[in-house]
Every structure is written in C-alpha cells, then in structure tokens.
mmCIF file of C-alpha atoms and ligand atoms in Angstrom:
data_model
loop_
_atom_site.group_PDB
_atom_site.id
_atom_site.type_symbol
_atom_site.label_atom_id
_atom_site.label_comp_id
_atom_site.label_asym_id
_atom_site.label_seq_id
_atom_site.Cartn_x
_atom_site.Cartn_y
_atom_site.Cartn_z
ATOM 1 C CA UNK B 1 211.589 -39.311 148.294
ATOM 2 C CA UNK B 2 210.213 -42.053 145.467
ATOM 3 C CA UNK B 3 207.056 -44.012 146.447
ATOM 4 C CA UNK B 4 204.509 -45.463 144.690
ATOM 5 C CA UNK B 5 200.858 -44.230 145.866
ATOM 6 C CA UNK B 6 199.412 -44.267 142.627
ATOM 7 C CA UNK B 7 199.739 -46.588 139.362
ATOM 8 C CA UNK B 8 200.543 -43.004 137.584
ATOM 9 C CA UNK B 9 203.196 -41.932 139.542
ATOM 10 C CA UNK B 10 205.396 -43.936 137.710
ATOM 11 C CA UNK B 11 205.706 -43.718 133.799
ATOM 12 C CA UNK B 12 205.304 -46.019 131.274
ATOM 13 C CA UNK B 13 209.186 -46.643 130.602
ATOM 14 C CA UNK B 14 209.479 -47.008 134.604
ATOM 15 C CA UNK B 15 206.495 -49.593 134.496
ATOM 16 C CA UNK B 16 208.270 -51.434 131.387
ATOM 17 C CA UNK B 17 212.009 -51.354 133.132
ATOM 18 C CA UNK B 18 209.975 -52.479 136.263
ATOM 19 C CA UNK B 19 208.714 -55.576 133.642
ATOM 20 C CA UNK B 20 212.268 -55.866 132.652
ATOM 21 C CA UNK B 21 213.749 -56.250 135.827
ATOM 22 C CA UNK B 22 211.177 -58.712 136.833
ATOM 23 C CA UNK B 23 211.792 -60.959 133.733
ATOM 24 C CA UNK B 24 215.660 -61.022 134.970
ATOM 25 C CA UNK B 25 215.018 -61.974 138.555
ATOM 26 C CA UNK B 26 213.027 -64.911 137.057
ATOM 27 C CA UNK B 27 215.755 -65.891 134.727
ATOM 28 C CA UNK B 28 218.628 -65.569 137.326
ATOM 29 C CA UNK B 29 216.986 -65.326 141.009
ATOM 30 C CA UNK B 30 220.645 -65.734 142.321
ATOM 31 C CA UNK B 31 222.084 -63.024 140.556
ATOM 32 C CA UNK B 32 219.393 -61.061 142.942
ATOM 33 C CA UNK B 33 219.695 -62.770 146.692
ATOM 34 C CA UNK B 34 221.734 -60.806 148.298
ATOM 35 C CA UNK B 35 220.533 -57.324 146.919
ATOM 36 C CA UNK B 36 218.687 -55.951 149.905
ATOM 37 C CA UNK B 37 221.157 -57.461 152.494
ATOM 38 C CA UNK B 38 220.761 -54.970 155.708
ATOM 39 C CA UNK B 39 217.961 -53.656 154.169
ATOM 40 C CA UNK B 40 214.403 -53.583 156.408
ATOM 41 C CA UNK B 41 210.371 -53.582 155.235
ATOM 42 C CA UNK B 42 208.295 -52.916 157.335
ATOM 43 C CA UNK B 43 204.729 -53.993 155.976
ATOM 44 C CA UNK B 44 201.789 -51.990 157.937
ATOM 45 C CA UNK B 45 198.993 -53.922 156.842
ATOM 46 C CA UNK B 46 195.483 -52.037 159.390
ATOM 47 C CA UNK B 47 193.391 -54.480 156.620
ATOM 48 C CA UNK B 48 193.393 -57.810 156.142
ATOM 49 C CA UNK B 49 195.686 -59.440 153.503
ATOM 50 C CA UNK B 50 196.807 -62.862 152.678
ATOM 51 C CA UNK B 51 198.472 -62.253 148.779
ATOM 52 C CA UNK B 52 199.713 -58.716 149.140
ATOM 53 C CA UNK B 53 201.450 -58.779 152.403
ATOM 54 C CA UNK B 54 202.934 -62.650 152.369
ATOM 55 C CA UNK B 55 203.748 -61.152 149.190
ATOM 56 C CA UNK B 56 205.570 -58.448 150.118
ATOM 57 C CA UNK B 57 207.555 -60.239 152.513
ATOM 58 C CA UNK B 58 208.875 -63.033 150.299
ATOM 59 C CA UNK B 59 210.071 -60.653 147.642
ATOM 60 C CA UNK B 60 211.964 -58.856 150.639
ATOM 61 C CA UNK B 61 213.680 -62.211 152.173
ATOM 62 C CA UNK B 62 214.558 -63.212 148.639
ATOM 63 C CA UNK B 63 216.196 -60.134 147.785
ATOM 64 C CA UNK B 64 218.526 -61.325 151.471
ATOM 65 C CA UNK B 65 216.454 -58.573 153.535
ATOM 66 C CA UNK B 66 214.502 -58.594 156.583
ATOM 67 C CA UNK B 67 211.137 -57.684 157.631
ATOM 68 C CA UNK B 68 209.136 -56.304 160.436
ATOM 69 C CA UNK B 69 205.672 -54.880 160.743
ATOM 70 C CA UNK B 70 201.990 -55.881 161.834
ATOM 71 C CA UNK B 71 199.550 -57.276 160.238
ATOM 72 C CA UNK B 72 195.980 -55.783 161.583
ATOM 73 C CA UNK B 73 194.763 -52.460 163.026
ATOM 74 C CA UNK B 74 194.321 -53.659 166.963
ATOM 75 C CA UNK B 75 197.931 -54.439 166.856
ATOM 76 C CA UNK B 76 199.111 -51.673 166.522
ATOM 77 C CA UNK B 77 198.834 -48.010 167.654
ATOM 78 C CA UNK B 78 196.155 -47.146 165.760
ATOM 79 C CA UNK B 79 193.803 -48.609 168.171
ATOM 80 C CA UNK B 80 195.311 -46.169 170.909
ATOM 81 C CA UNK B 81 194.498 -43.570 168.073
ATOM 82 C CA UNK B 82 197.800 -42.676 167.074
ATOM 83 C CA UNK B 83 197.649 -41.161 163.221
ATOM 84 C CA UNK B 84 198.821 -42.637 160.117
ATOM 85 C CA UNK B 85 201.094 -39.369 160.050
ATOM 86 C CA UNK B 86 203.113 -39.979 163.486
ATOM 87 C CA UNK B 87 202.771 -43.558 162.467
ATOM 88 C CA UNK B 88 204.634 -43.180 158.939
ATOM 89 C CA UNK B 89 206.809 -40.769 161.127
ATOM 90 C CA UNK B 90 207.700 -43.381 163.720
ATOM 91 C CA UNK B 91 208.407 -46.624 161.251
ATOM 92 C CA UNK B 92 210.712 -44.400 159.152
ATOM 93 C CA UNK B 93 213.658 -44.068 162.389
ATOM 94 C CA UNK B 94 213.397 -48.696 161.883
ATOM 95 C CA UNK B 95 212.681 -49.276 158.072
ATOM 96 C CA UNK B 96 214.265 -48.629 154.615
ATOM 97 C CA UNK B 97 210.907 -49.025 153.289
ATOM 98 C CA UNK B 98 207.497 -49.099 154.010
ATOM 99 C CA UNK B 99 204.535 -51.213 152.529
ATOM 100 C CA UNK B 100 200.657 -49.887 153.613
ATOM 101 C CA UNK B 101 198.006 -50.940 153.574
ATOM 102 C CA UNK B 102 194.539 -49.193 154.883
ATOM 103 C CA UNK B 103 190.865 -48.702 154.857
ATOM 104 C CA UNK B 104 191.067 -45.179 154.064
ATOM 105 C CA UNK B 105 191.275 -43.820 150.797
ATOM 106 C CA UNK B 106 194.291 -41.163 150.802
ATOM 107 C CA UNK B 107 195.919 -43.104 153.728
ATOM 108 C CA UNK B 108 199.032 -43.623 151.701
ATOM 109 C CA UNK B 109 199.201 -40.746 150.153
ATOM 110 C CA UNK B 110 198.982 -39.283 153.944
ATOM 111 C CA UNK B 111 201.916 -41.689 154.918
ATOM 112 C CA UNK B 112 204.396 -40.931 151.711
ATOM 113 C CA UNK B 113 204.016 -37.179 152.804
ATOM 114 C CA UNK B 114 205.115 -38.183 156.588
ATOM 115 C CA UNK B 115 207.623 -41.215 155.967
ATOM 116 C CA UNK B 116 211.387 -39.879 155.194
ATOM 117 C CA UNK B 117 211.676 -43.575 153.376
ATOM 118 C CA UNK B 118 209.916 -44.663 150.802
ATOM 119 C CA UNK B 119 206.146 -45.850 151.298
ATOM 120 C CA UNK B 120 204.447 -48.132 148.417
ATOM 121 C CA UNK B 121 200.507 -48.330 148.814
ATOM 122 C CA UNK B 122 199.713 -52.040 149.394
ATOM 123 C CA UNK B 123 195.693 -50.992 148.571
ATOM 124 C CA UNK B 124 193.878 -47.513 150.315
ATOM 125 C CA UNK B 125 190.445 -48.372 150.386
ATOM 126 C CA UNK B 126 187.926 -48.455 147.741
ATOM 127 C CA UNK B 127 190.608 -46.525 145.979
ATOM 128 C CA UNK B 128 193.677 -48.112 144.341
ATOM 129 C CA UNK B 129 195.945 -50.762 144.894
ATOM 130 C CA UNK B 130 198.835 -50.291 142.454
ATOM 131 C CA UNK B 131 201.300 -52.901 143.693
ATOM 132 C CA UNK B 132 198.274 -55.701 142.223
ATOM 133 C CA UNK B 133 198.298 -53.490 138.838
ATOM 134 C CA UNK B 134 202.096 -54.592 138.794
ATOM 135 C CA UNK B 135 201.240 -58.403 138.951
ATOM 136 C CA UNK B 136 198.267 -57.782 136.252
ATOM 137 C CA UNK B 137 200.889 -55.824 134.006
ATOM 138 C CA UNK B 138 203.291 -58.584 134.053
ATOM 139 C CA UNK B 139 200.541 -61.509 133.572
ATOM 140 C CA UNK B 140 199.137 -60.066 131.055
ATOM 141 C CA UNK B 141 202.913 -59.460 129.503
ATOM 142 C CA UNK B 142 203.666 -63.354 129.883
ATOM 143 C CA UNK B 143 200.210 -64.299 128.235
ATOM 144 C CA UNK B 144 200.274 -61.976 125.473
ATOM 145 C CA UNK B 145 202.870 -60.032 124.794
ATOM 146 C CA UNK B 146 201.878 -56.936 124.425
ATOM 147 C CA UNK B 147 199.636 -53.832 126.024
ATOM 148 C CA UNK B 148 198.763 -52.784 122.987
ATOM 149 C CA UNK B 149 195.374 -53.556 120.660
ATOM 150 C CA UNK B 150 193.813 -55.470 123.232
ATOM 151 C CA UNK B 151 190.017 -56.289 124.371
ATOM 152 C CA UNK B 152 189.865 -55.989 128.224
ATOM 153 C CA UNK B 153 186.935 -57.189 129.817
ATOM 154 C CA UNK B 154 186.963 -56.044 133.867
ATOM 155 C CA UNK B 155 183.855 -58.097 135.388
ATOM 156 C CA UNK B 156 182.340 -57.834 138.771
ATOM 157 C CA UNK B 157 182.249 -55.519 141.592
ATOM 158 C CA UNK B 158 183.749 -52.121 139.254
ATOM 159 C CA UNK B 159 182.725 -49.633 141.970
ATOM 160 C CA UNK B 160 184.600 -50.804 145.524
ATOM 161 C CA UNK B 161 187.454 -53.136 143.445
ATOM 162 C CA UNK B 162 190.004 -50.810 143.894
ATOM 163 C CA UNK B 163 192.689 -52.694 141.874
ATOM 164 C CA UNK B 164 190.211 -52.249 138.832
ATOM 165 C CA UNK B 165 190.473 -49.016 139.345
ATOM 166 C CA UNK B 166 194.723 -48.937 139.266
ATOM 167 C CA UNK B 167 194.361 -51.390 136.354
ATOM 168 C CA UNK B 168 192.194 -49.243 133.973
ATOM 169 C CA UNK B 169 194.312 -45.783 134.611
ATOM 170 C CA UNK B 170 197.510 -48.370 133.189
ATOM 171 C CA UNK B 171 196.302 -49.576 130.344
ATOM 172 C CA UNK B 172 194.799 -46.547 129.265
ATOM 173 C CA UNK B 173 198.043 -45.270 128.400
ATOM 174 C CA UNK B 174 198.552 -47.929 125.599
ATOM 175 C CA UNK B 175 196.864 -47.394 122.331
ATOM 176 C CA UNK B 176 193.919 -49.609 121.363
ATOM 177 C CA UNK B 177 192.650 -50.827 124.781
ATOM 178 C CA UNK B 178 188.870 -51.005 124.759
ATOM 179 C CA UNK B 179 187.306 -51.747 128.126
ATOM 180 C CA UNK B 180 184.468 -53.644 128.603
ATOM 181 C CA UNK B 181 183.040 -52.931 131.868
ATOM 182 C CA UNK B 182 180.909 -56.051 133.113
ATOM 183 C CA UNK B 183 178.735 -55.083 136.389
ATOM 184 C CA UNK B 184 175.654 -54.691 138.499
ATOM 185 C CA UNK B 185 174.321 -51.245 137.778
ATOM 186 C CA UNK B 186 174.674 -50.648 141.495
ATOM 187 C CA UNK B 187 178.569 -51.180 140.983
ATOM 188 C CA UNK B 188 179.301 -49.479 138.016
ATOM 189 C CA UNK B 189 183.023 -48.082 137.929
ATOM 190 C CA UNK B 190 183.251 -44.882 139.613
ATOM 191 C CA UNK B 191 182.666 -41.716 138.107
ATOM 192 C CA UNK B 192 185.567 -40.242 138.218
ATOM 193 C CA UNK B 193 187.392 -43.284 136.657
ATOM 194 C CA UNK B 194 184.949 -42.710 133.698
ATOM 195 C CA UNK B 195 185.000 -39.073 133.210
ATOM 196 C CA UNK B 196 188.862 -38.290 134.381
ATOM 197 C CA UNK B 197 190.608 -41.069 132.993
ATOM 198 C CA UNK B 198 188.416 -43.326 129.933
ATOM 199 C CA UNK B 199 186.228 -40.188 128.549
ATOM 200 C CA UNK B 200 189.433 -37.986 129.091
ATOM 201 C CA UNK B 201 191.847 -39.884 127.716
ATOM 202 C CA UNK B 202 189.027 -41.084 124.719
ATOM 203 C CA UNK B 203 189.983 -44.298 125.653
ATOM 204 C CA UNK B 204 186.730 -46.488 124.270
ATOM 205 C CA UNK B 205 184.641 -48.422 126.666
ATOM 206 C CA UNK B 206 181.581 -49.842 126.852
ATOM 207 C CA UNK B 207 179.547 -50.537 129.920
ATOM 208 C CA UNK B 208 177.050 -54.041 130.217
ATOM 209 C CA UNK B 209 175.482 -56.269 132.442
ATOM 210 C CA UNK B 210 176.265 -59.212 130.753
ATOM 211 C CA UNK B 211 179.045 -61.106 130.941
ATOM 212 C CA UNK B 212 178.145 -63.870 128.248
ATOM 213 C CA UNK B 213 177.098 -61.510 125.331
ATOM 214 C CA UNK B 214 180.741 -59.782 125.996
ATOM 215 C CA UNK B 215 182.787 -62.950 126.196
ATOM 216 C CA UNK B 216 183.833 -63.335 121.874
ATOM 217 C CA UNK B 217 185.266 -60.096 121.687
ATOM 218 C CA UNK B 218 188.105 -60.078 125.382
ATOM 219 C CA UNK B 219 191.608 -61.051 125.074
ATOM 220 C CA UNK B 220 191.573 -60.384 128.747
ATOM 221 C CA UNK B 221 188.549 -61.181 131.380
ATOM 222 C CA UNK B 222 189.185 -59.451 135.008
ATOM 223 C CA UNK B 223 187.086 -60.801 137.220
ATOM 224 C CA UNK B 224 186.545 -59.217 140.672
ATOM 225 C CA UNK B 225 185.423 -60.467 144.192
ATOM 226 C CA UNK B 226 182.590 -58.168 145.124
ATOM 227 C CA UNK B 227 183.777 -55.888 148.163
ATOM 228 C CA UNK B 228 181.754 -56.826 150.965
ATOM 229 C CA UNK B 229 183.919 -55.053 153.471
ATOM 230 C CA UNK B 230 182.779 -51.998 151.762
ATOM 231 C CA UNK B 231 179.084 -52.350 151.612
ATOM 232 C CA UNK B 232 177.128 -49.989 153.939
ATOM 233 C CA UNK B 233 174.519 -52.739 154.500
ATOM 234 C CA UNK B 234 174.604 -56.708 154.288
ATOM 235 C CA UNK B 235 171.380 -56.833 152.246
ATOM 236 C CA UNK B 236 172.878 -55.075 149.514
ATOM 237 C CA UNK B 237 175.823 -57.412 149.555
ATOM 238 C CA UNK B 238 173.993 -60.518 149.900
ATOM 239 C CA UNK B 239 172.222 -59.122 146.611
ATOM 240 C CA UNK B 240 174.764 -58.805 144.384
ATOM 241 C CA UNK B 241 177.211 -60.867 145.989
ATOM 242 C CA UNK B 242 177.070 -63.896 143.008
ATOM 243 C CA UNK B 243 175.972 -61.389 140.109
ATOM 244 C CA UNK B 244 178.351 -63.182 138.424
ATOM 245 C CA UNK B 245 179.995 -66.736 138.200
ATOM 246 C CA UNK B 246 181.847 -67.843 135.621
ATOM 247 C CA UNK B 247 181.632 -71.977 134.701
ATOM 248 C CA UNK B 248 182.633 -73.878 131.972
ATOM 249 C CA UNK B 249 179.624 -72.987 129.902
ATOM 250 C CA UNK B 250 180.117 -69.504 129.434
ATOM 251 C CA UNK B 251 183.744 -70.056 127.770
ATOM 252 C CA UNK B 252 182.105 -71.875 125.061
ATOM 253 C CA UNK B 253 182.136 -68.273 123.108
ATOM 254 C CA UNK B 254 185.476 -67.381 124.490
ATOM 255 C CA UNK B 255 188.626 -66.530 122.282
ATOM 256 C CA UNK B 256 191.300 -69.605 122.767
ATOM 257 C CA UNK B 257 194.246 -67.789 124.303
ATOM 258 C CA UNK B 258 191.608 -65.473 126.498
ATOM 259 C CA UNK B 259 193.933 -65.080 129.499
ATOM 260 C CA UNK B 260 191.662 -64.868 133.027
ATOM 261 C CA UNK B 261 193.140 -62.695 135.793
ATOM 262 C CA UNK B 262 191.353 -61.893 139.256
ATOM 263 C CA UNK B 263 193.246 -60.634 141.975
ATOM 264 C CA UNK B 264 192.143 -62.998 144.676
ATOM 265 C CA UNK B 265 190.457 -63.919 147.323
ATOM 266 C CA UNK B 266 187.887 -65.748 144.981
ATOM 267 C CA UNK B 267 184.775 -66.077 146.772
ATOM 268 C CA UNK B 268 182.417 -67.345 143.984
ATOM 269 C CA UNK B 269 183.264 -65.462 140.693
ATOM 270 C CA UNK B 270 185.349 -68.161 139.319
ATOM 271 C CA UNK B 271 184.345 -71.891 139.701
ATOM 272 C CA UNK B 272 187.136 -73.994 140.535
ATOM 273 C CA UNK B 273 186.196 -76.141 137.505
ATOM 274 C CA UNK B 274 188.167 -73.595 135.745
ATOM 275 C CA UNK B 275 191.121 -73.660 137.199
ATOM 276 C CA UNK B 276 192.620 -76.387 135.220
ATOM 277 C CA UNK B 277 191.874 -74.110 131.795
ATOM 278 C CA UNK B 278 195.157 -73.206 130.305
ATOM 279 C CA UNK B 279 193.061 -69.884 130.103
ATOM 280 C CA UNK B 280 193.293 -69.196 134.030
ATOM 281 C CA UNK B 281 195.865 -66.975 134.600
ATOM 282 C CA UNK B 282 194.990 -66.167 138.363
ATOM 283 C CA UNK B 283 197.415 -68.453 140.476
ATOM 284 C CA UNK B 284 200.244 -67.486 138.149
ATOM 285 C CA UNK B 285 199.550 -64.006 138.924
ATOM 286 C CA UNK B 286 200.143 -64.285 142.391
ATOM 287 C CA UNK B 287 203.770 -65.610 141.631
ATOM 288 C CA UNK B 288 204.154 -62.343 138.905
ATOM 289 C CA UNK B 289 202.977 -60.039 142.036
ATOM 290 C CA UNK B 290 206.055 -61.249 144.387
ATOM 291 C CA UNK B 291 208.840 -60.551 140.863
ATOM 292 C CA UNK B 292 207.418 -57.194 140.722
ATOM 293 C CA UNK B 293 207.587 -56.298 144.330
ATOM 294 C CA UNK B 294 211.295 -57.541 144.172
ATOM 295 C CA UNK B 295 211.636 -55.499 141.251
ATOM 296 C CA UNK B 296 209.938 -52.370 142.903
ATOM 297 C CA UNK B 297 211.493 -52.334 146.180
ATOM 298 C CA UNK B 298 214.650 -52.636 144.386
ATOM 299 C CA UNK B 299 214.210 -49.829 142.635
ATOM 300 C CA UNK B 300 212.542 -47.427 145.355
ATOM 301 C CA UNK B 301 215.501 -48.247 147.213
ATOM 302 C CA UNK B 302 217.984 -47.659 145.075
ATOM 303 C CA UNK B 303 216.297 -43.966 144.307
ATOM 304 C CA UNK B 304 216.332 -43.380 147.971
ATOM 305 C CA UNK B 305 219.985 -43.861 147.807
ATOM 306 C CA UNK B 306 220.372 -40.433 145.323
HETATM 307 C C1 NCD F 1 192.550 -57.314 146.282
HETATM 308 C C2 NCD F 1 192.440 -56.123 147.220
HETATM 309 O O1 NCD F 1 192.906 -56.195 148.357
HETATM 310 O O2 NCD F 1 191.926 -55.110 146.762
HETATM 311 N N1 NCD F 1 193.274 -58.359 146.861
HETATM 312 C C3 NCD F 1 194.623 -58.419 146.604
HETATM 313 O O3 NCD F 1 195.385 -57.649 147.108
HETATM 314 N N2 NCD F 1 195.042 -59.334 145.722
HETATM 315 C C4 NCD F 1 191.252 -57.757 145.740
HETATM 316 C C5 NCD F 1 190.164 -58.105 146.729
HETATM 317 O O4 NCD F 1 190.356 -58.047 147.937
HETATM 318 O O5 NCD F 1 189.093 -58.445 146.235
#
C-alpha cells in the first residue's frame, strides 16, 4: 500500500506529475469535483493544526468526498492509551485514506505499517512534514519556475522545524541548490540532515547567524516559527523566540523577485508590514498546500485501487 511518510518516498517525476496535476485542478476545478465521490478521509490530527488539517479537509470535499476524524489527542483513544498501531488498525475498517498527524517522530511511519489504506504524514514531530514540502514545491514553481540553480535561504528555528527538514531533502535532488542555513547556534539543522542528506549528496550549504549579510544572494527566504512546543524548557524559548524578525529594512538588499515562504503560524518572524510585498509568498502558499493535497489523495487513491 502507497503512502507518503517521507518527502523521499516519492520520486522526482511523481513530485513533478503531483505539480502537474495540481496546475490542472487550478485550471479546471470542475473537471475534478466529483473525483472522490464515496470516498472517506479520515484526518487524525493528536497535535494541533489550523493549515494542515482545514487543509486536508477542503481538498477532500472539493474532490465530492467526505470526511471524518478528530482533531486533538484527548478526543480520542489515545488518552485511554490505545496505540497508534490498533489505532491505524481501527480507522482503516471506516476510511479510504488516512491523514496523521503526531508528536512523535516515527508515528506515521508506525501507522503506514498498521493501516491497510493509505496513510499520508500530516507532520511527526520534530521530524518531517512532507505534505507542507508539497505546498513549498508548488510556490516556489508558481514564483519561479524552476528547482533548479537557485539560492535558498531557510531562516529560523532549523533544528525542531520539521518542514525545513522535508524541504531541504527535496530540493537537494535538483542541481544547483545552495542552502543558506540562517539560525541560532542552539537551532542549527540537525545533524543528520547535514551529514546524510547536504554533505552526502555534496549539495553546498553554508551555515550563519545572520540573516541581513545573507539576504543579496536568496531567490528564496524560508522563514520558520521557532518550535516552542518542542523546547524542553520555557527559558530557552523565551531566548530565542524573536532571533529573528524580518521588517521592511532588511529587504533593502534583497533580490526583486525574492519569493518569501513560511509555513505558518507566524508568531513574530515576519512583520505584517510585509505582507503587502509582492515578495510574500506565504498566504498563497496555503492555497498551493490544499491543490496538492487534492492532487495527492488523488493519486494515493487511485494506487490503492491496483
Ligand atoms: C508547520 C508545522 O506544523 O510543522 N505548520 C504547518 O503545518 N503549516 C510549521 C509550524 O508549526 O511552525
């Protein structure tokens, strides 16, 4: 059974048909409404979501299916303890497909093996959160046109921002992506991001702690809330929580058609002042993220069919 845990489990050709498909429902949305008619999601969200799940759901009732599911831990089993295995188990005998999304890092991977439908990882923790790599991949498609021979500079909390990771392992598949990764030394980008996918792969990166002495050289700036929720104390958090904020002023460097993502919830990182940039990117993101959920679910669905 087809699900999407990781960014990698799907190829670059799937990603690009994914792109493809998305592009068409936007052209003819019609041509689309009635696709998943009889179909169910259910959308297991034991973390809080506004984007990804309302997400989820639209895409579903505009493809003409239904959906069921809850949308935080104490609602559901879990708080009588039941495990994400009997879980995935139980919501395969109502659902076609299944959306997670959890604390714990593996937790999808954990349901996929369980589920006898397919299960697409709506974010596991401080680990990935491929679904929100879809919505960059298409935004930064619109904006620029290409994957290739770009500058992308990922800003903000690089350690706990799990779609970060998701995002970086995609792009590093494309030739000429340099990374610039803008953070706290406290929340540099994970180890094994650096070693088993950028020094692997000799994708070329550069690490900083400055955001303004970066800003000339990105096509792309990725800005990231940091993760409270995943902070072992409040101190910390409270620390590092407005490391960075980017205004007005600190464009003055920036290249014209820089396009700026974040995957939302802003907290401070982004000052609304910039929202009426042609450079912000974020809000249209959002609407990219529900095309290539429609676009996904189609396809998981129709490979669950073979
Ligand atoms: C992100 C997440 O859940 O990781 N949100 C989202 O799904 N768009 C980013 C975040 O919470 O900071």
């Amino acid at each position: 059974m087809r699900s999407l845990i990781d960014i990698l489990d799907f190829t670059v050709e799937e990603l690009e048909q994914l792109i493809a498909v998305a592009c068409d429902i936007i052209e003819n949305p019609d041509k689309y409404s009635e696709k998943c008619k009889g179909k169910k999601l259910a959308t297991l969200f034991f973390e809080p979501s506004t984007r990804t799940r309302l997400s989820f759901e639209a895409a579903m009732y505009e493809l003409g299916g239904n959906v069921i599911g809850f949308s935080e831990a104490k609602s559901s089993s879990a708080a009588k303890g039941e495990s994400v295995a009997d879980t995935a188990k139980v919501i395969s005998c109502y659902a076609d497909i299944i959306a997670m999304r959890h604390p714990k890092e593996g937790a999808a991977y954990v349901a996929a093996k369980n589920a006898t439908v397919p299960v697409i990882n709506a974010g596991d923790g401080g680990h990935c959160h491929p679904t929100q790599t879809l919505a960059d991949l298409l935004t930064i498609y619109r904006e620029k046109g290409r994957f290739s021979n770009i500058t992308v500079g990922l800003c903000g909390d690089l350690k706990f921002g799990r779609t970060v990771h998701s995002l970086i392992n995609a792009l590093s598949r494309y030739s000429g992506v340099k990374f610039i990764l803008i953070s706290p030394e406290e929340l540099k980008i994970p180890s094994y991001v650096k070693k088993d996918i950028l020094e692997k792969g000799n994708v070329p990166f550069v690490e900083t702690t400055d955001l303004e002495s970066a800003m000339p050289e990105l096509d792309i700036l990725y800005m990231t809330r940091v993760q409270r929720e995943r902070f072992f104390n409040e101190e910390d958090y409270l620390r590092l929580k407005d490391s960075y904020i980017l205004t007005p002023d600190k464009l003055l460097n920036a290249k014209k058609d820089l396009a700026i993502l974040h995957p939302l919830p802003r907290v401070n990182e982004i000052s609304v002042a910039i929202d009426s940039d042609p450079r912000a990117c974020y809000f249209k993101q959002v609407l990219n993220g529900k095309y290539m959920r429609m676009a996904l679910i189609l396809k998981l669905l129709e490979e669950a069919k073979r």
